Short mmCIF file of C-alpha atoms and ligand atoms in Angstrom, two decimals:
data_model
loop_
_atom_site.label_atom_id
_atom_site.label_comp_id
_atom_site.label_asym_id
_atom_site.label_seq_id
_atom_site.Cartn_x
_atom_site.Cartn_y
_atom_site.Cartn_z
CA MET A 297 79.90 122.45 109.98
CA ASN A 298 76.20 123.20 109.39
CA GLY A 299 75.33 123.06 113.07
CA ASP A 300 77.04 119.67 113.51
CA ARG A 301 78.87 119.12 116.74
CA ASN A 302 82.50 120.26 116.50
CA ILE A 303 84.29 117.80 118.77
CA LEU A 304 87.66 119.48 118.27
CA LYS A 305 86.19 122.78 119.46
CA GLU A 306 85.07 120.99 122.64
CA LEU A 307 88.49 119.37 123.09
CA ILE A 308 90.29 122.70 122.79
CA ALA A 309 87.79 124.36 125.14
CA GLU A 310 88.40 121.57 127.67
CA ARG A 311 92.16 122.03 127.47
CA ILE A 312 91.78 125.77 128.10
CA LYS A 313 89.42 125.11 131.00
CA GLU A 314 91.94 122.72 132.59
CA ASN A 315 95.22 124.55 131.85
CA GLY A 316 94.24 128.15 131.19
CA PRO A 317 94.64 130.07 127.92
CA ILE A 318 96.85 128.43 125.29
CA SER A 319 99.27 130.12 122.89
CA PHE A 320 97.97 130.72 119.36
CA ARG A 321 100.63 128.23 118.24
CA GLU A 322 99.08 125.51 120.38
CA PHE A 323 95.60 126.41 119.10
CA MET A 324 96.80 126.23 115.48
CA GLU A 325 98.61 122.93 116.07
CA MET A 326 95.41 121.41 117.47
CA ALA A 327 93.21 122.98 114.78
CA LEU A 328 95.34 121.56 111.98
CA TYR A 329 96.87 118.35 113.33
CA TYR A 330 94.90 117.02 116.31
CA PRO A 331 94.55 113.23 115.75
CA LYS A 332 91.29 112.39 113.93
CA PHE A 333 89.79 115.90 114.23
CA GLY A 334 92.43 118.41 113.06
CA TYR A 335 91.95 119.92 109.58
CA TYR A 336 94.74 117.83 108.01
CA GLU A 337 93.49 114.69 109.75
CA LYS A 338 89.84 115.03 108.81
CA GLU A 339 88.67 117.62 106.30
CA VAL A 340 91.76 118.27 104.25
CA SER A 341 90.90 118.84 100.62
CA ILE A 342 93.60 120.19 98.30
CA GLY A 343 92.81 120.93 94.66
CA LYS A 344 90.50 122.84 92.37
CA THR A 345 87.39 121.47 94.09
CA GLY A 346 88.93 121.61 97.57
CA ASP A 347 89.84 124.42 99.97
CA PHE A 348 93.03 125.62 98.30
CA VAL A 349 95.20 124.76 95.31
CA THR A 350 98.90 123.98 95.51
CA SER A 351 101.25 123.92 92.51
CA PRO A 352 101.22 120.10 92.12
CA LYS A 353 97.42 120.29 91.86
CA VAL A 354 97.64 122.87 89.07
CA GLY A 355 99.15 120.25 86.78
CA SER A 356 101.70 117.45 86.56
CA ILE A 357 103.98 119.78 84.61
CA PHE A 358 104.99 121.28 87.96
CA GLY A 359 106.39 117.98 89.26
CA ARG A 360 107.86 117.06 85.89
CA THR A 361 109.75 120.35 85.79
CA LEU A 362 110.80 120.08 89.41
CA PHE A 363 112.38 116.75 88.60
CA LYS A 364 114.41 118.39 85.82
CA ALA A 365 115.86 120.80 88.38
CA PHE A 366 116.40 117.95 90.85
CA ARG A 367 118.15 115.82 88.24
CA GLU A 368 120.99 118.33 87.99
CA MET A 369 121.30 118.43 91.79
CA LEU A 370 121.20 114.63 92.09
CA GLU A 371 124.03 114.36 89.57
CA ILE A 372 126.11 116.73 91.69
CA VAL A 373 125.42 114.70 94.83
CA GLU A 374 125.75 111.38 92.92
CA SER A 375 122.57 110.06 94.48
CA ASN A 376 119.04 109.03 93.53
CA THR A 377 117.46 109.85 96.88
CA LEU A 378 114.65 112.36 97.31
CA LEU A 379 113.01 113.08 100.64
CA GLU A 380 109.75 115.03 100.47
CA LEU A 381 108.44 116.68 103.61
CA GLY A 382 104.69 117.27 103.94
CA ALA A 383 103.67 115.45 100.77
CA GLY A 384 99.91 116.03 100.98
CA ASP A 385 98.12 113.25 99.08
CA GLY A 386 101.26 112.25 97.13
CA THR A 387 100.40 114.00 93.85
CA LEU A 388 103.78 115.70 93.52
CA ALA A 389 105.64 112.52 94.44
CA GLU A 390 103.85 110.56 91.71
CA ASP A 391 104.56 113.21 89.07
CA ILE A 392 108.25 113.26 90.01
CA ILE A 393 108.57 109.46 90.12
CA LEU A 394 106.87 109.07 86.71
CA LYS A 395 109.05 111.75 85.11
CA ALA A 396 112.17 110.01 86.46
CA LYS A 397 110.93 106.68 85.07
CA GLU A 398 110.61 108.23 81.60
CA ILE A 399 114.37 108.52 81.54
CA ASN A 400 114.93 105.23 83.34
CA ILE A 401 115.87 106.68 86.68
CA GLU A 402 114.60 104.69 89.64
CA LEU A 403 114.41 107.07 92.59
CA ASP A 404 114.72 106.19 96.24
CA TYR A 405 111.76 108.27 97.36
CA ILE A 406 111.10 108.95 101.02
CA ILE A 407 108.00 110.78 102.24
CA ILE A 408 107.56 112.32 105.66
CA GLU A 409 103.90 113.16 106.16
CA LYS A 410 102.53 114.05 109.57
CA SER A 411 98.84 113.42 108.85
CA GLU A 412 97.64 109.85 109.22
CA LYS A 413 94.77 110.47 106.81
CA LEU A 414 97.14 111.80 104.14
CA ARG A 415 99.61 108.92 104.71
CA ARG A 416 96.73 106.56 103.96
CA MET A 417 95.93 108.46 100.74
CA ILE A 418 99.62 108.40 99.80
CA ARG A 419 99.80 104.65 100.39
CA ASN A 420 96.82 104.15 98.05
CA LYS A 421 98.28 106.35 95.36
CA LEU A 422 101.92 105.29 95.56
CA GLY A 423 101.74 101.69 96.76
CA LYS A 424 102.92 100.51 93.35
CA TYR A 425 106.15 102.51 93.47
CA ARG A 426 109.28 102.19 95.56
CA VAL A 427 108.43 104.74 98.23
CA LYS A 428 109.08 104.79 101.95
CA ILE A 429 106.30 106.59 103.85
CA LEU A 430 107.08 107.82 107.36
CA LYS A 431 105.34 109.96 109.94
CA SER A 432 108.21 112.10 111.17
CA LEU A 433 111.86 112.86 110.58
CA GLU A 434 112.71 111.03 113.81
CA GLU A 435 111.73 107.75 112.12
CA ILE A 436 114.58 108.00 109.62
CA GLY A 437 117.30 105.67 110.81
CA ASP A 438 120.31 106.45 108.63
CA LYS A 439 121.69 109.70 107.31
CA ILE A 440 120.90 110.36 103.67
CA SER A 441 122.64 111.99 100.72
CA GLY A 442 120.37 113.53 98.10
CA ILE A 443 117.68 116.20 98.10
CA ILE A 444 115.30 117.07 100.93
CA PHE A 445 112.46 119.29 99.77
CA SER A 446 108.96 120.54 100.46
CA ASN A 447 106.18 122.38 98.70
CA GLU A 448 104.05 124.48 101.03
CA LEU A 449 105.18 122.83 104.24
CA ILE A 450 106.56 125.86 106.09
CA ASP A 451 103.34 127.85 105.54
CA ALA A 452 101.37 125.06 107.23
CA LEU A 453 103.43 124.97 110.42
CA PRO A 454 101.83 126.32 113.62
CA VAL A 455 103.08 129.81 114.47
CA HIS A 456 103.24 132.09 117.48
CA ILE A 457 101.75 135.55 116.98
CA VAL A 458 103.38 138.65 118.45
CA GLU A 459 101.87 142.13 118.55
CA ARG A 460 103.46 145.45 119.50
CA GLU A 461 101.51 147.66 121.87
CA LYS A 462 102.60 151.08 123.13
CA ASP A 463 104.16 149.50 126.24
CA GLY A 464 105.95 146.58 124.60
CA LEU A 465 105.52 143.22 122.90
CA TYR A 466 102.62 140.86 123.56
CA GLU A 467 101.99 137.26 122.52
CA ILE A 468 98.51 136.25 121.36
CA PHE A 469 96.96 133.53 123.50
CA ILE A 470 93.54 131.94 123.06
CA ASP A 471 90.94 131.90 125.79
CA CYS A 472 87.45 130.43 125.81
CA LYS A 473 84.29 132.30 126.91
CA ASP A 474 80.87 130.63 126.72
CA GLY A 475 82.19 127.96 124.38
CA GLU A 476 83.67 130.48 121.88
CA PHE A 477 87.35 131.29 121.47
CA GLU A 478 88.79 134.74 121.83
CA GLU A 479 92.21 136.32 121.77
CA LEU A 480 94.05 137.31 124.88
CA LYS A 481 97.17 139.47 124.74
CA VAL A 482 99.82 138.37 127.21
CA LYS A 483 103.14 140.21 127.78
CA LEU A 484 105.72 138.39 125.69
CA LYS A 485 107.93 136.27 127.91
CA ASP A 486 108.86 133.23 125.81
CA LYS A 487 112.66 133.56 125.57
CA ARG A 488 112.84 131.70 122.24
CA ILE A 489 110.47 134.20 120.64
CA ILE A 490 112.24 137.18 122.20
CA SER A 491 115.60 136.02 120.89
CA TYR A 492 114.08 135.28 117.44
CA ILE A 493 112.77 138.85 117.27
CA ASN A 494 116.07 140.31 118.46
CA GLU A 495 118.21 138.18 116.16
CA MET A 496 116.05 138.98 113.15
CA GLY A 497 116.22 142.69 114.01
CA ILE A 498 112.43 142.89 113.76
CA GLU A 499 110.98 146.36 114.40
CA LEU A 500 107.19 146.49 114.69
CA ARG A 501 104.93 149.53 114.61
CA ASP A 502 102.30 150.08 117.30
CA GLY A 503 99.48 147.62 116.76
CA GLN A 504 101.49 145.59 114.22
CA ARG A 505 101.54 141.78 114.32
CA ILE A 506 103.90 139.16 113.00
CA GLU A 507 103.94 135.40 113.05
CA VAL A 508 106.96 133.65 114.56
CA ASN A 509 107.61 130.24 113.05
CA LEU A 510 109.80 128.43 115.58
CA ASP A 511 108.76 125.06 114.14
CA ALA A 512 110.55 125.94 110.89
CA GLU A 513 113.76 126.33 112.89
CA LYS A 514 113.27 122.88 114.43
CA ILE A 515 112.73 121.31 111.02
CA LEU A 516 115.80 123.04 109.56
CA ALA A 517 117.93 121.72 112.41
CA SER A 518 116.57 118.15 112.12
CA ILE A 519 117.14 118.07 108.37
CA TYR A 520 120.71 119.25 108.87
CA GLU A 521 121.35 116.29 111.15
CA ILE A 522 119.82 113.82 108.70
CA LEU A 523 121.51 115.15 105.58
CA GLU A 524 124.97 113.73 105.03
CA LYS A 525 125.47 115.62 101.79
CA GLY A 526 123.06 117.28 99.40
CA PHE A 527 120.52 120.00 98.74
CA VAL A 528 117.49 121.32 100.60
CA VAL A 529 114.79 123.00 98.52
CA PHE A 530 111.88 124.88 100.10
CA ILE A 531 109.11 126.07 97.81
CA ASP A 532 106.53 128.21 99.51
CA TYR A 533 104.71 131.49 99.37
CA GLY A 534 106.23 134.30 101.30
CA TYR A 535 108.36 137.39 101.40
CA ILE A 536 111.62 138.84 102.63
CA ALA A 537 111.60 140.33 106.16
CA GLU A 538 111.08 143.95 105.06
CA GLU A 539 107.93 142.99 103.19
CA ILE A 540 106.60 140.95 106.12
CA THR A 541 106.89 143.90 108.50
CA ALA A 542 105.94 146.59 105.95
CA PRO A 543 103.49 149.27 107.18
CA TYR A 544 100.78 147.96 104.83
CA ARG A 545 100.88 144.56 106.55
CA LEU A 546 99.90 145.60 110.04
CA LYS A 547 97.79 142.52 110.71
CA GLY A 548 100.42 139.94 109.80
CA THR A 549 99.89 137.27 107.17
CA LEU A 550 97.83 134.64 109.01
CA ARG A 551 94.62 133.58 107.29
CA GLY A 552 92.14 130.76 106.97
CA PHE A 553 90.89 129.03 103.84
CA LYS A 554 87.72 127.15 103.09
CA GLY A 555 86.48 126.40 99.60
CA HIS A 556 89.02 128.85 98.09
CA ARG A 557 87.63 131.69 100.19
CA ILE A 558 89.52 133.55 102.88
CA VAL A 559 88.09 132.93 106.34
CA ASP A 560 88.66 135.96 108.56
CA ASP A 561 87.83 134.37 111.89
CA VAL A 562 90.25 131.45 112.19
CA LEU A 563 89.07 130.75 115.76
CA LYS A 564 85.46 129.97 114.94
CA GLU A 565 85.43 126.42 113.58
CA PRO A 566 88.80 124.75 114.29
CA GLY A 567 89.32 121.62 112.20
CA SER A 568 87.06 122.70 109.37
CA ILE A 569 89.34 125.30 107.79
CA ASP A 570 92.97 125.45 106.71
CA ILE A 571 95.09 128.01 108.60
CA THR A 572 98.28 129.29 107.05
CA SER A 573 100.86 132.10 107.20
CA SER A 574 103.36 133.43 104.67
CA VAL A 575 106.97 132.39 105.05
CA ASN A 576 109.57 134.94 106.15
CA PHE A 577 112.38 133.82 103.84
CA THR A 578 114.93 136.17 105.39
CA ALA A 579 114.34 134.52 108.75
CA LEU A 580 114.50 131.05 107.22
CA ALA A 581 117.77 131.81 105.39
CA LYS A 582 119.32 133.40 108.49
CA LEU A 583 118.45 130.40 110.64
CA ALA A 584 119.78 128.06 107.96
CA LYS A 585 123.08 129.92 107.84
CA GLU A 586 123.44 129.81 111.62
CA ILE A 587 122.82 126.06 111.60
CA GLY A 588 125.64 125.65 109.05
CA TYR A 589 123.89 125.30 105.68
CA GLU A 590 125.43 126.72 102.51
CA LEU A 591 123.05 129.24 100.89
CA ILE A 592 122.83 128.31 97.23
CA GLY A 593 120.14 130.65 96.02
CA PHE A 594 116.78 132.33 96.31
CA THR A 595 114.42 133.00 93.43
CA ASN A 596 110.75 133.15 92.59
CA GLN A 597 108.73 130.25 91.24
CA ALA A 598 108.40 131.77 87.76
CA ASN A 599 112.15 132.16 87.24
CA PHE A 600 112.88 128.81 88.85
CA LEU A 601 110.44 126.88 86.65
CA VAL A 602 111.40 128.67 83.45
CA ASP A 603 115.09 128.13 84.13
CA ALA A 604 114.42 124.49 84.97
CA GLY A 605 112.79 124.07 81.55
CA ILE A 606 109.01 124.25 82.08
CA LEU A 607 108.39 125.71 78.62
CA GLU A 608 110.17 122.80 76.92
CA GLU A 609 108.04 120.42 79.01
CA ILE A 610 104.70 121.62 77.56
CA ARG A 611 102.89 118.70 75.89
CA ASN A 612 99.26 119.80 75.53
CA GLU A 613 96.63 122.49 76.16
CA ASP A 614 96.30 121.55 79.85
CA ASP A 615 100.03 122.11 80.30
CA ILE A 616 99.75 125.57 78.72
CA LYS A 617 96.98 126.52 81.13
CA ALA A 618 98.94 125.15 84.08
CA VAL A 619 102.13 126.95 83.09
CA LYS A 620 100.29 130.27 82.92
CA TYR A 621 98.97 129.85 86.43
CA LEU A 622 102.27 128.58 87.80
CA ILE A 623 104.42 131.39 86.42
CA LEU A 624 102.25 134.48 85.97
CA PRO A 625 102.97 137.18 88.56
CA ASN A 626 99.54 138.70 89.07
CA GLY A 627 96.71 136.37 89.91
CA GLY A 628 99.12 133.46 89.42
CA MET A 629 101.72 131.73 91.54
CA GLY A 630 104.85 132.99 89.79
CA GLU A 631 105.87 135.89 92.00
CA VAL A 632 104.51 135.26 95.48
CA PHE A 633 105.88 131.71 95.54
CA LYS A 634 109.58 131.55 96.22
CA VAL A 635 112.27 128.89 96.08
CA LEU A 636 115.06 128.76 98.64
CA ILE A 637 117.91 126.36 97.94
CA LEU A 638 120.35 125.35 100.66
CA ALA A 639 123.08 122.73 100.71
CA LYS A 640 125.38 120.76 102.95
CA GLY A 641 128.79 119.52 101.88
CA ILE A 642 128.42 120.85 98.34
CA GLY A 643 130.35 124.13 98.26
CA LYS A 644 129.91 126.64 95.45
CA VAL A 645 127.72 125.47 92.58
CA HIS A 646 125.84 127.10 89.74
CA LEU A 647 122.46 125.52 89.15
CA SER A 648 120.65 126.01 85.83
CA SER A 649 117.42 126.51 87.76
CA LEU A 650 118.91 129.63 89.37
CA LYS A 651 120.36 131.10 86.18
CA ASN A 652 117.95 134.05 86.10
CA ALA A 653 117.27 134.42 89.82
CA PRO A 654 116.26 138.08 90.33
CA LYS A 655 119.05 140.35 91.55
CA ARG A 656 116.65 143.02 92.89
CA PRO A 657 117.09 144.15 96.53
CA SER A 658 113.88 142.29 97.37
CA PHE A 659 115.78 139.07 96.71
CA ASN A 660 118.62 139.97 98.99
CA ILE A 661 117.71 137.75 101.89
CA LEU A 662 120.71 138.24 104.12
C1 SAM B 1433 99.71 122.95 102.62
S1 SAM B 1433 99.90 121.21 102.67
C2 SAM B 1433 100.88 120.94 101.20
C3 SAM B 1433 100.77 119.54 100.64
C4 SAM B 1433 101.58 119.25 99.39
N1 SAM B 1433 102.99 119.43 99.61
C5 SAM B 1433 101.11 120.07 98.21
O1 SAM B 1433 101.88 120.93 97.77
O2 SAM B 1433 99.99 119.86 97.73
C6 SAM B 1433 101.03 120.97 104.01
C7 SAM B 1433 101.39 119.53 104.24
O3 SAM B 1433 102.41 119.42 105.22
C8 SAM B 1433 102.09 118.40 106.15
N2 SAM B 1433 102.85 118.66 107.40
C9 SAM B 1433 102.69 119.67 108.27
N3 SAM B 1433 103.61 119.61 109.26
C10 SAM B 1433 104.40 118.55 108.97
C11 SAM B 1433 105.54 117.98 109.60
N4 SAM B 1433 106.04 118.51 110.73
N5 SAM B 1433 106.10 116.89 109.05
C12 SAM B 1433 105.59 116.35 107.92
N6 SAM B 1433 104.51 116.85 107.28
C13 SAM B 1433 103.91 117.94 107.79
C14 SAM B 1433 100.57 118.50 106.24
O4 SAM B 1433 99.98 117.39 106.82
C15 SAM B 1433 100.23 118.70 104.75
O5 SAM B 1433 100.22 117.48 104.06
#
């Protein structure tokens, strides 16, 4: 910010002044998505020179391999339709479309991207291909059969934060004092959060925090309505429930990013940093099952990509470097990134990309 005026900070402060403290979820929603001034509407910069790197930005081999996995699923569904949620600047979409073209498959590619700035970047990048670019799932008219997927969407959704104190559960709200934001703990009374915590069987220690991602539930339900028949694939970083609430993770998983560095104080300069939290895959799978999805499988990114044929896809030195980063467990994205595959109207299937999905208890998500 370098001393520049932070208009978003003023807008959030004004809202708090008018309506009283806001939930952390509301703060995060404004900080990331407020028209013109939210992080994803203004500053967003994904890639090696940006604030954070996602798998598509590591190398096109990620998208090329993803398409190999998708091809098998598309054959099962007998469709050529892909719907990508939260497509960033369209890098992954382009890699997938080009890989499909190599084998003469013309995809019907639909993108749902919330940020106006990113939709503009996507239009520039993908204008030459057959791609439909929409702002929200509500804009889709007809039901679709095919694959609905996302890479790092769930981790970018605004979350509620709950903390256990000696006398019960509190929700974190944000107040404003002398133009600066500060946390306020308010006795938890939001019934949706209470029932989420009860249903998930979440037990917190004194002083422990967790993030509650109710927006993920909304998205799961909307996708279920839109999908006539097909697969849903979520790729994201995260853990199973036991790891999320483990004693060593007392402070939850929420963090900020700027220029590849972790920003501890996510309240300080809203709009200028990315804010993100790890996905609770147990919660996501449980919600999916309740909604009616078939649970096809859960694996880590390394196993998924290797099973989908990433090693056979290596064409040059850059690919080798990218593969290392995408699949190595420590310091890479292989272990902490997970892949959850759901389906509707498919029944029991065996996907090649899940051939070596780990059988360890830490992959038992239900
Ligand atoms: C962490 S970025 C990931 C971008 C891209 N998928 C990648 O891997 O590089 C999250 C993306 O999700 C988008 N997003 C967040 N909420 C969304 C929603 N409800 N619907 C559609 N897109 C959303 C953001 O604008 C952003 O482009």
